[in-house]
Coordinates of C-alpha atoms in Angstrom, one line a residue:
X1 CA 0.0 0.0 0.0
X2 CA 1.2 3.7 -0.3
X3 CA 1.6 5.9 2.4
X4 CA -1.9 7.5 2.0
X5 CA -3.9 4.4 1.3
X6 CA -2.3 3.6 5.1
X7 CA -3.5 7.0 6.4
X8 CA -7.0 6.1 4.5
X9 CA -7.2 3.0 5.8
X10 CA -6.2 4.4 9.3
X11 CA -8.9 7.4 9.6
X12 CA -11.6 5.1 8.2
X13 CA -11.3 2.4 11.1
X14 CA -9.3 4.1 13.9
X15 CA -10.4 8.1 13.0
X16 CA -14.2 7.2 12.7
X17 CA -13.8 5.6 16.5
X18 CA -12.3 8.3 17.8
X19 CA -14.1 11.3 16.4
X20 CA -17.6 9.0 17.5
X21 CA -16.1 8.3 20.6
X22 CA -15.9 12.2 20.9
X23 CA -19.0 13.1 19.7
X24 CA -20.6 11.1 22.5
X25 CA -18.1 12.3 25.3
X26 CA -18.4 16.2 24.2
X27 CA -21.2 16.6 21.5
X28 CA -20.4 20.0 20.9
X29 CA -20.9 21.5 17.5
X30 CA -16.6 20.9 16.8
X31 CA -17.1 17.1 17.8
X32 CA -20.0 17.0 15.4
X33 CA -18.0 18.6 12.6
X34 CA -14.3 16.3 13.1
X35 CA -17.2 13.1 12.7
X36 CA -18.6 14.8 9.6
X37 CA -15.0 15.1 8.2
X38 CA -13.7 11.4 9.1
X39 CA -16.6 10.2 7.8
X40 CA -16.7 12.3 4.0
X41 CA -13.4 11.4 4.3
X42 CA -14.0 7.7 4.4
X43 CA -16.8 7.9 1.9
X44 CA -14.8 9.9 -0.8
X45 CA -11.6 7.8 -0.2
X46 CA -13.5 4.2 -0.2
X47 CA -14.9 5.1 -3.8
X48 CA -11.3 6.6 -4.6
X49 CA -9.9 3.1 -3.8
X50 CA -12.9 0.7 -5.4
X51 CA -14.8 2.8 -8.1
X52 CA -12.2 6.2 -9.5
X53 CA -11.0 5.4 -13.3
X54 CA -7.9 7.7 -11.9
X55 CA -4.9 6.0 -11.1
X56 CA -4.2 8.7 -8.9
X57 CA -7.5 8.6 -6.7
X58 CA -7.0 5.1 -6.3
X59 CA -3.5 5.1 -4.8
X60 CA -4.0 8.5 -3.2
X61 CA -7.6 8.5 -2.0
X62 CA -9.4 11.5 -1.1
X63 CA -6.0 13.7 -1.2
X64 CA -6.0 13.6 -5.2
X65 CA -8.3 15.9 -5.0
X66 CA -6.2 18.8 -4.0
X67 CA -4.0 18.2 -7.0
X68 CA -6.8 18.6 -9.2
X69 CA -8.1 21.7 -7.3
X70 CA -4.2 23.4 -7.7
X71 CA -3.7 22.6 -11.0
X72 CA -7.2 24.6 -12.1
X73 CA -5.2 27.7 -11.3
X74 CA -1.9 26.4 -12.2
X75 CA -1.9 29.1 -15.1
X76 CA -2.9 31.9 -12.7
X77 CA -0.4 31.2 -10.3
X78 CA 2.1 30.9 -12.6
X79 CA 1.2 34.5 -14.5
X80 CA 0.8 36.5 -11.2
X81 CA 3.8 34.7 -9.0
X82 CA 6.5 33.0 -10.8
X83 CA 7.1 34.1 -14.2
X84 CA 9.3 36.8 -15.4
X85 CA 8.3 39.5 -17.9
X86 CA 9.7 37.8 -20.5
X87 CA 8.6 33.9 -20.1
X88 CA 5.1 33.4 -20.4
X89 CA 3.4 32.0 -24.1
X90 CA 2.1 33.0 -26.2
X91 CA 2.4 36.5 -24.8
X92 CA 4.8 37.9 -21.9
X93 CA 3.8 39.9 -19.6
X94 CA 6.4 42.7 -21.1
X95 CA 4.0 42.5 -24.1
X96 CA 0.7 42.4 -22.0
X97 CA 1.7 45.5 -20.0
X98 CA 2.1 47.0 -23.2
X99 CA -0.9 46.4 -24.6
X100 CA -2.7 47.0 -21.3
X101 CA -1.0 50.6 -21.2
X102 CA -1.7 51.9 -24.6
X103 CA -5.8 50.4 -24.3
X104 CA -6.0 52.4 -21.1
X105 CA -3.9 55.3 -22.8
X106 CA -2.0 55.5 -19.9
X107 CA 2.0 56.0 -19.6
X108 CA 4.0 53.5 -21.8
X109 CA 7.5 54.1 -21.8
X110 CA 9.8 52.3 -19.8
X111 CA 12.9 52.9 -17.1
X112 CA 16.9 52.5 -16.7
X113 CA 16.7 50.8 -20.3
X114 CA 16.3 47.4 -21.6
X115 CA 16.0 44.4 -19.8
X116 CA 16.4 42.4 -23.4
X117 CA 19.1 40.3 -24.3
X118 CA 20.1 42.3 -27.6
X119 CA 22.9 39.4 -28.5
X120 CA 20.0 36.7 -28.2
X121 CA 20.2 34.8 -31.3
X122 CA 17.5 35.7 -33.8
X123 CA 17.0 39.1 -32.1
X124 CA 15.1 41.2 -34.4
X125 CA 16.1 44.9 -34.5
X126 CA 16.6 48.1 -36.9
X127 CA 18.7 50.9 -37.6
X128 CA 18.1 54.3 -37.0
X129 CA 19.0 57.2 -39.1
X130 CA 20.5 60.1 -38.1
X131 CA 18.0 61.9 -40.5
X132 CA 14.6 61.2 -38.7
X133 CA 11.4 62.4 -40.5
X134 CA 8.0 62.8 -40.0
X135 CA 5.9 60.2 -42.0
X136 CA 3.0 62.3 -44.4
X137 CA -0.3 62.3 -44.0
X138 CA -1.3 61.0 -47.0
X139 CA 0.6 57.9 -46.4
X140 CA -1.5 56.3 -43.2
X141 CA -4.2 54.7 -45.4
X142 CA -4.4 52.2 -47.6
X143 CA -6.7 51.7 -50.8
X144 CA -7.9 48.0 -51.6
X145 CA -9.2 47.2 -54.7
X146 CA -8.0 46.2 -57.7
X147 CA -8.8 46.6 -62.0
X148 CA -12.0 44.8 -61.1
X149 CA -13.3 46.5 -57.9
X150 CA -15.7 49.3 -58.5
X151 CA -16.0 50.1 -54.6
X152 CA -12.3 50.2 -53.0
X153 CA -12.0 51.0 -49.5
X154 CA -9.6 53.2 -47.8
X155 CA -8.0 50.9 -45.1
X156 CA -5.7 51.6 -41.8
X157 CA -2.7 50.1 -41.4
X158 CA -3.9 48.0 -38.1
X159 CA -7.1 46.6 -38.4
X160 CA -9.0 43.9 -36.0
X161 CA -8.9 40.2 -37.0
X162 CA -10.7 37.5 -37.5
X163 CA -12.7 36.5 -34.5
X164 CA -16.1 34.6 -34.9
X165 CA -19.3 35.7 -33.0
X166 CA -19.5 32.1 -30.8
X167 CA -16.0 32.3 -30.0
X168 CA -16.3 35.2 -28.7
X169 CA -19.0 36.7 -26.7
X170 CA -21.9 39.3 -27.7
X171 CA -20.9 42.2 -25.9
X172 CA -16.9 41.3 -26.7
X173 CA -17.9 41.9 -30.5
X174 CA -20.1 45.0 -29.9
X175 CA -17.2 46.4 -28.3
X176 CA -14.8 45.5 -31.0
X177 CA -16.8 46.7 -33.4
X178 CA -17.8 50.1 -31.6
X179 CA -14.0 50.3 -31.1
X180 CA -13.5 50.1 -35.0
X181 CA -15.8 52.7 -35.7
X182 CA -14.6 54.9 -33.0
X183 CA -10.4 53.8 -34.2
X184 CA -11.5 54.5 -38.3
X185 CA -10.3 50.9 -38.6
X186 CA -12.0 47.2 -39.7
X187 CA -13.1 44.5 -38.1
X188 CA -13.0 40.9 -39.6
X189 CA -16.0 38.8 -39.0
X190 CA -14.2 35.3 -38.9
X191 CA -15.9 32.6 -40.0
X192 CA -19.1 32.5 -37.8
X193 CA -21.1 34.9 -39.9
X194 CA -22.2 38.3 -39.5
X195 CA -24.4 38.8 -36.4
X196 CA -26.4 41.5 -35.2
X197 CA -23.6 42.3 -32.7
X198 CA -21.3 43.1 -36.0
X199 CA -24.1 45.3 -37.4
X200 CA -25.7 46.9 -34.2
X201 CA -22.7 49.8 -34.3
X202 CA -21.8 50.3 -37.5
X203 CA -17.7 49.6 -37.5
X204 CA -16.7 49.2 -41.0
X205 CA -16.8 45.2 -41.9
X206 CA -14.5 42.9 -43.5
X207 CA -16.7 39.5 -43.8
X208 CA -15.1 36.4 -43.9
X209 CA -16.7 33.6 -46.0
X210 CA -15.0 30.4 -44.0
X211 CA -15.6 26.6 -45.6
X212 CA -18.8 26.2 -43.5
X213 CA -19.8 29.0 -45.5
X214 CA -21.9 30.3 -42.1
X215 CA -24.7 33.2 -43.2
X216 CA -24.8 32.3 -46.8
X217 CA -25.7 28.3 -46.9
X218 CA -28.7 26.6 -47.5
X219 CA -30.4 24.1 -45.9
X220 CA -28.1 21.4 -47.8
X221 CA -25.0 23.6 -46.4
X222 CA -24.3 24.5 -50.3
X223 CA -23.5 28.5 -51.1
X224 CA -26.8 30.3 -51.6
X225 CA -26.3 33.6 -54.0
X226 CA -29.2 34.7 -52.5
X227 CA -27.9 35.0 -49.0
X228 CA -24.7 36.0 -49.8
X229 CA -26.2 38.8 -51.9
X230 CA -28.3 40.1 -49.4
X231 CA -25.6 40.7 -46.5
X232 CA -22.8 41.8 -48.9
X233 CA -24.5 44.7 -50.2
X234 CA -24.8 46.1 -46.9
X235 CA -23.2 49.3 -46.6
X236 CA -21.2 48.2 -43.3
X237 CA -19.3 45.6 -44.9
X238 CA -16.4 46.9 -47.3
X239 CA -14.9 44.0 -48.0
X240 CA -14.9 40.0 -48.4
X241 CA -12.9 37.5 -47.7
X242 CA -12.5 34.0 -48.4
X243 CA -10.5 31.5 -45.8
X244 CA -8.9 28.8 -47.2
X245 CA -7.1 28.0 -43.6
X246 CA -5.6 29.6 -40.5
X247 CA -2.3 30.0 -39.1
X248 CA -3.2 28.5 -36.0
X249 CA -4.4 25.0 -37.5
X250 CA -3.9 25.0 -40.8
X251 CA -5.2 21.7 -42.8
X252 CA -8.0 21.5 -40.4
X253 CA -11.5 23.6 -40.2
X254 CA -12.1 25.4 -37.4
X255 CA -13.8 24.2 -34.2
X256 CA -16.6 25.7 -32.1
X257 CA -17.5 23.5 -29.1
X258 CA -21.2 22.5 -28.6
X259 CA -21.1 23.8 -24.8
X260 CA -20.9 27.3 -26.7
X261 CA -23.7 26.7 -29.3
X262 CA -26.3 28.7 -28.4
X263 CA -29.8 29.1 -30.1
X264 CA -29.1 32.2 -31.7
X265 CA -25.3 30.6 -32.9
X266 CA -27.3 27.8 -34.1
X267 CA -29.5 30.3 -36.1
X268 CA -26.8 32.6 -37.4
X269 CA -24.7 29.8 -38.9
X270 CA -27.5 27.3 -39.7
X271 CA -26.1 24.6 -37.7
X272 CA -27.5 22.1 -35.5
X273 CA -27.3 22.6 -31.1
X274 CA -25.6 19.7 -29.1
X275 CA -22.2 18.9 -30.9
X276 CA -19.0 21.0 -32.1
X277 CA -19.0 22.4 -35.2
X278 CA -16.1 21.7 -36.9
X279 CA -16.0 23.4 -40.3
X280 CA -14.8 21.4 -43.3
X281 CA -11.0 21.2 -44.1
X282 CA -11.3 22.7 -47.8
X283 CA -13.5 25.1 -48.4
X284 CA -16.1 23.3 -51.0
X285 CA -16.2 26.7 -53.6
X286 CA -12.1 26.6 -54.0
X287 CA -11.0 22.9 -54.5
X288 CA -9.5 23.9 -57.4
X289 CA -6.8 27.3 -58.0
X290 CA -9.5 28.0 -61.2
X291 CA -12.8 27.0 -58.4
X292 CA -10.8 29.7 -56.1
X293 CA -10.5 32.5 -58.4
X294 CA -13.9 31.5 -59.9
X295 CA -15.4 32.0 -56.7
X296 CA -13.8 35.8 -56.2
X297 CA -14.8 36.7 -59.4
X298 CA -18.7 35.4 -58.4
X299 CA -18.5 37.1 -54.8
X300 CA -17.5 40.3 -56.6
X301 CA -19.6 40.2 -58.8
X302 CA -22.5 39.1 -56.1
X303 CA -21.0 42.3 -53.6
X304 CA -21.2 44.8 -56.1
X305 CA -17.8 45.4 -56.8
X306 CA -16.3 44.9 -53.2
X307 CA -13.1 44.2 -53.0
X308 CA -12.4 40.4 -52.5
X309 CA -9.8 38.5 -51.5
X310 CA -8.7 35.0 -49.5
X311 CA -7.2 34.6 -46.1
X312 CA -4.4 31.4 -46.3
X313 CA -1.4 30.0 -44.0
X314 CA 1.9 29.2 -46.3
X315 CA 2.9 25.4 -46.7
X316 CA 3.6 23.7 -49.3
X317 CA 5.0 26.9 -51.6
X318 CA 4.1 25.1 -54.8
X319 CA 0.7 25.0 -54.0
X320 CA 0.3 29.0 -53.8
X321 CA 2.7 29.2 -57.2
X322 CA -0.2 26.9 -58.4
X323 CA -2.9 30.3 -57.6
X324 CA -0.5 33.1 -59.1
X325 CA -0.5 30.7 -62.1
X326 CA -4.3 30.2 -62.4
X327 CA -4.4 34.3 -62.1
X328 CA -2.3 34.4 -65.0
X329 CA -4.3 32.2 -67.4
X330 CA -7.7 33.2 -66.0
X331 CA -6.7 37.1 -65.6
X332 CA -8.9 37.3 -62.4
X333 CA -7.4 38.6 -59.6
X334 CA -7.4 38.7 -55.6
X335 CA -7.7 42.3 -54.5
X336 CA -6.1 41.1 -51.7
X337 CA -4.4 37.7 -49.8
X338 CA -4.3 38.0 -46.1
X339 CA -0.9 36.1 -44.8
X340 CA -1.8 34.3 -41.3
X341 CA 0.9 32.7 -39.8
X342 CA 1.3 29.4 -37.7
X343 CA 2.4 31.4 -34.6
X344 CA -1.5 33.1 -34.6
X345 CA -3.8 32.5 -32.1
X346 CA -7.5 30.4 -32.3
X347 CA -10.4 29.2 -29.4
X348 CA -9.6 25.7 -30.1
X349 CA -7.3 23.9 -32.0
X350 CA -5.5 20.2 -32.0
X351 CA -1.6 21.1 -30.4
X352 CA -0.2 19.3 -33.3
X353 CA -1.3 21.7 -35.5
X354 CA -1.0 24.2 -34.1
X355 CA 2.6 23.7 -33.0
X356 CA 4.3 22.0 -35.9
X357 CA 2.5 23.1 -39.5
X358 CA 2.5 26.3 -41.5
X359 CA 5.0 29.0 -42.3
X360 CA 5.2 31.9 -39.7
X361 CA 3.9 34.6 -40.8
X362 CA 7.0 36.9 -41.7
X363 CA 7.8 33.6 -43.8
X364 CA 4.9 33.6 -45.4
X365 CA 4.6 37.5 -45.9
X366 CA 7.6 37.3 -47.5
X367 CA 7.2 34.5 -49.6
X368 CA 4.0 35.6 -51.4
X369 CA 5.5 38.9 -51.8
X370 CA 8.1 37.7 -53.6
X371 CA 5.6 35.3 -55.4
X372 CA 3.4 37.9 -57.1
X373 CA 6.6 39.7 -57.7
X374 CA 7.6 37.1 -59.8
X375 CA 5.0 37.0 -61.7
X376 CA 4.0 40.8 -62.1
X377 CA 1.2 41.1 -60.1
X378 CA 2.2 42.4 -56.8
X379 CA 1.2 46.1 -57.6
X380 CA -1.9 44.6 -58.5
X381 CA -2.8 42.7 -55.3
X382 CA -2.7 43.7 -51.5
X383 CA -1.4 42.0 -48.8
X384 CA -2.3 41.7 -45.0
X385 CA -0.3 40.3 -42.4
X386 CA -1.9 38.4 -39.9
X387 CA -0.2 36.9 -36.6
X388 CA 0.9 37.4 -32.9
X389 CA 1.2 41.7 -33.4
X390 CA 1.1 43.2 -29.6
X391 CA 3.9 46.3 -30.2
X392 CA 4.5 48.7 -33.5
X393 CA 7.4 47.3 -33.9
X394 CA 5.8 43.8 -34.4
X395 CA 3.5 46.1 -37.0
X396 CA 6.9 46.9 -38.7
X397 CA 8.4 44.3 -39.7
X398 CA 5.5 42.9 -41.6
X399 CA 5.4 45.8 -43.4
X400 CA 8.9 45.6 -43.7
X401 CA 8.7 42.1 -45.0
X402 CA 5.8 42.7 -47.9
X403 CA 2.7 43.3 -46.3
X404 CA 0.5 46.6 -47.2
X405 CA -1.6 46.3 -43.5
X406 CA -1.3 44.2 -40.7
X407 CA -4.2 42.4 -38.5
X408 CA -4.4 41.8 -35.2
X409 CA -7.1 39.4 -32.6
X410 CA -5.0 38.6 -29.1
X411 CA -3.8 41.8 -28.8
X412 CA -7.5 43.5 -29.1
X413 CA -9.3 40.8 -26.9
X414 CA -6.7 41.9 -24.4
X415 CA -7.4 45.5 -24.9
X416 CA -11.1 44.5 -24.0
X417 CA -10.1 42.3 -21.0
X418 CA -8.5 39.2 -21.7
X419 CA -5.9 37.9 -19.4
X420 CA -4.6 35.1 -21.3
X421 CA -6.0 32.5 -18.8
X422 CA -6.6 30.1 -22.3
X423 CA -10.0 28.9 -21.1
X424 CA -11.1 30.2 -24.6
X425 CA -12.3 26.6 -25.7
X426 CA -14.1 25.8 -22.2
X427 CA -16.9 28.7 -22.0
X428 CA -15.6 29.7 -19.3
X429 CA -13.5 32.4 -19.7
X430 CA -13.2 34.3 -17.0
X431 CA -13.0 37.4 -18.8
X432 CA -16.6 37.3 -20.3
X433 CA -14.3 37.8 -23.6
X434 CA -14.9 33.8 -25.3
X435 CA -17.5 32.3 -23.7
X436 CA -21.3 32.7 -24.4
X437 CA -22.3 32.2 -20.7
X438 CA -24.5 35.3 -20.6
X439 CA -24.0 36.0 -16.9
X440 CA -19.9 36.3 -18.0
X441 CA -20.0 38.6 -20.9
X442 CA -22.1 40.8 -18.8
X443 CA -18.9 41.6 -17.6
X444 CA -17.9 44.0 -20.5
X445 CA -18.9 47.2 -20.3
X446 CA -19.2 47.7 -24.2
X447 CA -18.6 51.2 -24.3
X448 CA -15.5 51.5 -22.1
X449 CA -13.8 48.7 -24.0
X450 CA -14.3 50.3 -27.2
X451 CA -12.8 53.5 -26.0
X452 CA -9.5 50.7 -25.1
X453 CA -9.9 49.4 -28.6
X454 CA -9.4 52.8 -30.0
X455 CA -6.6 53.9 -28.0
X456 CA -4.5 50.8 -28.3
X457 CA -5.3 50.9 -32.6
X458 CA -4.0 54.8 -32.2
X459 CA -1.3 54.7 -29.8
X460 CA 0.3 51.6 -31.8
X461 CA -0.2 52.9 -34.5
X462 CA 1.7 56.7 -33.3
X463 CA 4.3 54.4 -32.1
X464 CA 5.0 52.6 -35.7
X465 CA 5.4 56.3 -37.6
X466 CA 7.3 57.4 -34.7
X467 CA 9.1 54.1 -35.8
X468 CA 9.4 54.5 -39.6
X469 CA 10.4 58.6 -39.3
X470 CA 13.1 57.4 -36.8
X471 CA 14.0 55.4 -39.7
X472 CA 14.8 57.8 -41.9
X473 CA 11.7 57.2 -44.1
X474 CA 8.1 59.1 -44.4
X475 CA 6.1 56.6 -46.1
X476 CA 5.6 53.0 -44.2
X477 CA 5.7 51.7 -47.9
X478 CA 8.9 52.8 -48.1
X479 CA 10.1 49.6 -45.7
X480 CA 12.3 46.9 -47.3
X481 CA 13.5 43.6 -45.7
X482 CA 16.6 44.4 -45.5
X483 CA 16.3 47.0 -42.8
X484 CA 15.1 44.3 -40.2
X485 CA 17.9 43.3 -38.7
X486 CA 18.9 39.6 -37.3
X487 CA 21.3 38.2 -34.7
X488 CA 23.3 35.2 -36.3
X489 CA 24.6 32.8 -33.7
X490 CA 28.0 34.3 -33.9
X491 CA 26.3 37.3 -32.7
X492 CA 27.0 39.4 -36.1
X493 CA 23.0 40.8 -37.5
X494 CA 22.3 40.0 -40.5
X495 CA 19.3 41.6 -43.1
X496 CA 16.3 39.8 -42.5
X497 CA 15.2 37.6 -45.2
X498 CA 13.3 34.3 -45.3
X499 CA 13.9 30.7 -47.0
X500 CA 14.5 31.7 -50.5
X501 CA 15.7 33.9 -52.5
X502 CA 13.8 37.9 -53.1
X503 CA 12.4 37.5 -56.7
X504 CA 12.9 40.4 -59.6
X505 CA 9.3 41.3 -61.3
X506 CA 8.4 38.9 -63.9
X507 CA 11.3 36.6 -62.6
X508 CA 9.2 33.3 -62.8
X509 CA 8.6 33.8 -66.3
X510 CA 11.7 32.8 -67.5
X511 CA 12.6 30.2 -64.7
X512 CA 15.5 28.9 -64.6
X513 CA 17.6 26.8 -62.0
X514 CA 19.8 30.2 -60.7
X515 CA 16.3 30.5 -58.9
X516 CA 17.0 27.5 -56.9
X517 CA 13.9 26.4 -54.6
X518 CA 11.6 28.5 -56.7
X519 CA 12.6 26.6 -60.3
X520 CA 11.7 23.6 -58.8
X521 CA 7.9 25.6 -57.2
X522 CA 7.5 26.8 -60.5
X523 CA 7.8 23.7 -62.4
X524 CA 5.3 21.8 -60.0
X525 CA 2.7 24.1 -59.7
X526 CA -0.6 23.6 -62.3
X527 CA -2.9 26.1 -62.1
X528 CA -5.9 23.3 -62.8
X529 CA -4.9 21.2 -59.0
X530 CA -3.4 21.9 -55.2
X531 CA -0.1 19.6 -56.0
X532 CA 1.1 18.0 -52.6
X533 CA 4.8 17.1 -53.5
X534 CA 7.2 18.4 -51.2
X535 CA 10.2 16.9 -52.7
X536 CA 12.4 20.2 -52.6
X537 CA 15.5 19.5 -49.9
X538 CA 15.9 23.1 -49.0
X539 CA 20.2 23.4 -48.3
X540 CA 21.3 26.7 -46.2
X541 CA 22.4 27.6 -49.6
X542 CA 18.4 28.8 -50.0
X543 CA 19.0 30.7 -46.9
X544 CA 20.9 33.4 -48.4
X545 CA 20.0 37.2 -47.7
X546 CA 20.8 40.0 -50.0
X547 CA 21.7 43.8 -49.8
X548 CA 19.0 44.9 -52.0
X549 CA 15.8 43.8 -52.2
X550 CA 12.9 44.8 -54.2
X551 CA 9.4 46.0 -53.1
X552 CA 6.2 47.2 -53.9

């Protein structure tokens, strides 16, 4: 036996006698209460021992318990007592504060300098210039919409991600989008739909059409012009987009748990209460590069002219080559490609996925950048930039590395309250921020968090032009790759590139094998399938970086 099935064993034969023995000697309310314990004790443990599927409850009766009860706060404990400002995932506190401090527009800044390691290896960092300029009005907007698009929209350079009504809760999106409207910026759907809670305050709307195809599906689950038609053309939303996957589980649809399913989710999405919704893997418009493109055209064409694009996480690199080569023979055109990256965030998600597949997203920024590059297009198409963003300088190097704008979702649920508890796939957040427990989301006072929304959107961004002028530069698009900065191993920085080589415009035209890892892309990619070989061995040779690169 182990020590505590002896103490069990112990209190439920010799305990009992004692604490009866007392209770009929004394009978006071204390003797009454040690019986009550011995005896719960017994009851508990005796089950523990005969009944408990744990292994633990069985050779630890009764006391298991207070394992389970310490590890529910295990993540609490650790956050507010142990960890430094720099260890906590997926966000440190350093980057919390931060976020914290510009939502409540409160001081930012920082004393007696750095307490970064600036010889870590991969450090990122840039040079400043003893010429610093003020970045031009003109320059802080962005305008999406392409040859095709007869109503562009005039875009921020931070804008709120995609974050489904169901993952999150009612008044978490009301504030969001009131926050939007109140910050001149947008706010992504995700792929839950557009609910009333988008719509009731009239923040500018990007809506995301995910492969469950949520608010415009018939009763079969098959695309319904219709539908679409009808919420499209609604002033409020500017723009559409299309998800093919997500950085955070890419390859797999995403996942809202039945205990978060209410009737009114139900309704919006046109799903059925009492199991997850799991979304399928490929969206069932874009099986195809020609189905994908087809299916912009027909949303465009459906929206009036709104700009349209797709949301995607990098893999396999052929398989994109295989889209910019389907836009080449069907001449129709994204008006935009949002870039997530494998180290973004999401309310539920298998860890294998979301640990070991995808590009990150300066990767894949980079890497579709140079892609429509190569094939002449990338003045044609806009880019956003989608993935773990809580400071300006996080917003620069995406822009540094080829992305026109840059969303964010963490960093706004925590300007609205989040404390990075990760409950977000339990409903009980305790937050009120993901959960649809209505007594929780009560919580958010809508108005006060969209006044945080706004003043983290404008302080980051006054911190990113401080940025770029320090730079020496008065247009963010003026950014190249090279100006990132990181530290080698040997502790010498290097310019900041990505797997492969920058491309030349119209480079993949005439490809040859100078263009290592992209020859091979190139020559595997069909514009009429999603190829799946991944046969390329990329050498450090394909890790080269170079003094000049190009942009847009």
């Amino acid at each position: 036996m182990t020590p505590m099935q002896k103490v069990f064993w112990f209190i439920a034969s010799v305990g009992n006698i004692l604490a009866f023995t007392l209770w009929l000697n004394v009978g006071d309310l204390s003797s009454v209460l040690i019986l009550c314990c011995t005896l719960l004790y017994t009851i508990v443990g005796f089950y523990d021992l005969k009944f408990s599927k744990h292994n633990l409850n069985r050779l630890y009766p009764s006391v298991a318990y207070i394992r389970y009860f310490l590890e529910s706060f295990r993540v609490e404990i650790q956050q507010y007592f142990i960890a430094n400002d720099e260890e906590e995932k997926p966000f440190n506190r350093e980057q919390r504060s931060l976020v914290y401090q510009r939502a409540k527009n409160v001081r930012d800044t920082i004393a007696f300098g750095t307490q970064r390691n600036l010889m870590e290896e991969n450090y990122l960092s840039a040079w400043h210039s003893l010429n610093p300029k003020t970045v031009k009005a003109e320059t802080k907007h962005i305008i999406f919409g392409g040859d095709d698009c007869t109503q562009p929209y005039r875009a921020s350079y931070l804008n709120i991600s995609a974050m489904s009504f169901g993952a999150l809760s009612r008044n978490a999106i009301e504030a969001l989008n009131l926050g939007a409207k109140k910050a001149h910026c947008f706010h992504n759907t995700g792929e839950g739909g557009v609910s009333p809670y988008h719509l009731k305050h009239g923040g500018d709307l990007v809506w995301q059409v995910g492969s469950g195809l949520f608010g415009c599906r018939n009763d079969e689950g098959q695309f319904d012009d219709d539908m679409f038609k009808a919420m499209a053309n609604k002033p409020q939303i500017k723009m559409i987009e299309i998800k093919l996957s997500q950085g955070a589980k890419p390859g797999h649809g995403g996942v809202l748990p039945a205990a978060k399913i209410t009737d009114e989710i139900a309704s919006i999405r046109h799903i059925t209460k009492g199991q997850d919704c799991v979304s399928p893997a490929v969206n069932p418009e874009c099986t195809t590069p020609i189905a994908l493109l087809t299916f912009v055209k027909r949303l465009r064409q459906l929206s009036d002219g709104k700009p349209v694009g797709f949301k995607l996480c990098i893999g396999n690199p052929a398989e994109f080559l295989c889209i910019c080569k389907a836009m080449l023979e069907t001449n129709i055109l994204p008006d935009f490609i949002t870039v997530d990256g494998a180290e973004g965030g999401t309310g539920a998600a298998p860890l294998e996925f979301s640990n070991h597949l995808g590009m990150t997203c300066l990767e894949g920024i980079y890497f579709v950048h140079n892609a429509l590059m190569g094939v002449d297009l990338r003045n044609k198409i806009r880019i956003i930039g989608s993935g773990k963003t809580a400071s300006s300088f996080d917003l620069l190097t995406k822009i540094a590395l080829g992305a026109d704008t840059v969303n964010v979702a963490r960093t706004m649920m925590l300007a609205i309250g989040c404390v990075q508890s990760r409950h977000c796939n339990t409903n009980r957040c305790p937050t009120g921020v993901a959960t649809q427990d209505p007594v929780r989301s009560k919580a958010i006072d809508v108005n006060l968090k969209s006044e945080r929304v706004m003043h983290f959107h404008k302080n980051t961004l006054h911190s990113f032009y401080e940025l770029v002028g320090a730079m020496g530069l008065n247009d963010p698009a003026d950014l190249m790759p090279q100006m990132i900065k990181k530290r080698t191993p040997s502790g010498l920085p290097i310019s900041l590139g990505s797997l492969v080589t920058h491309l030349t415009s119209k480079a993949l035209f005439h490809s040859t094998s100078d263009l290592g890892p992209w020859h091979h892309w190139w020559g595997q990619a069909k514009s009429d399938e999603f190829v799946s070989d991944d046969l390329y061995i990329i050498t450090p040779l394909a890790y080269q970086t170079h003094s000049v690169s190009n942009r847009k």
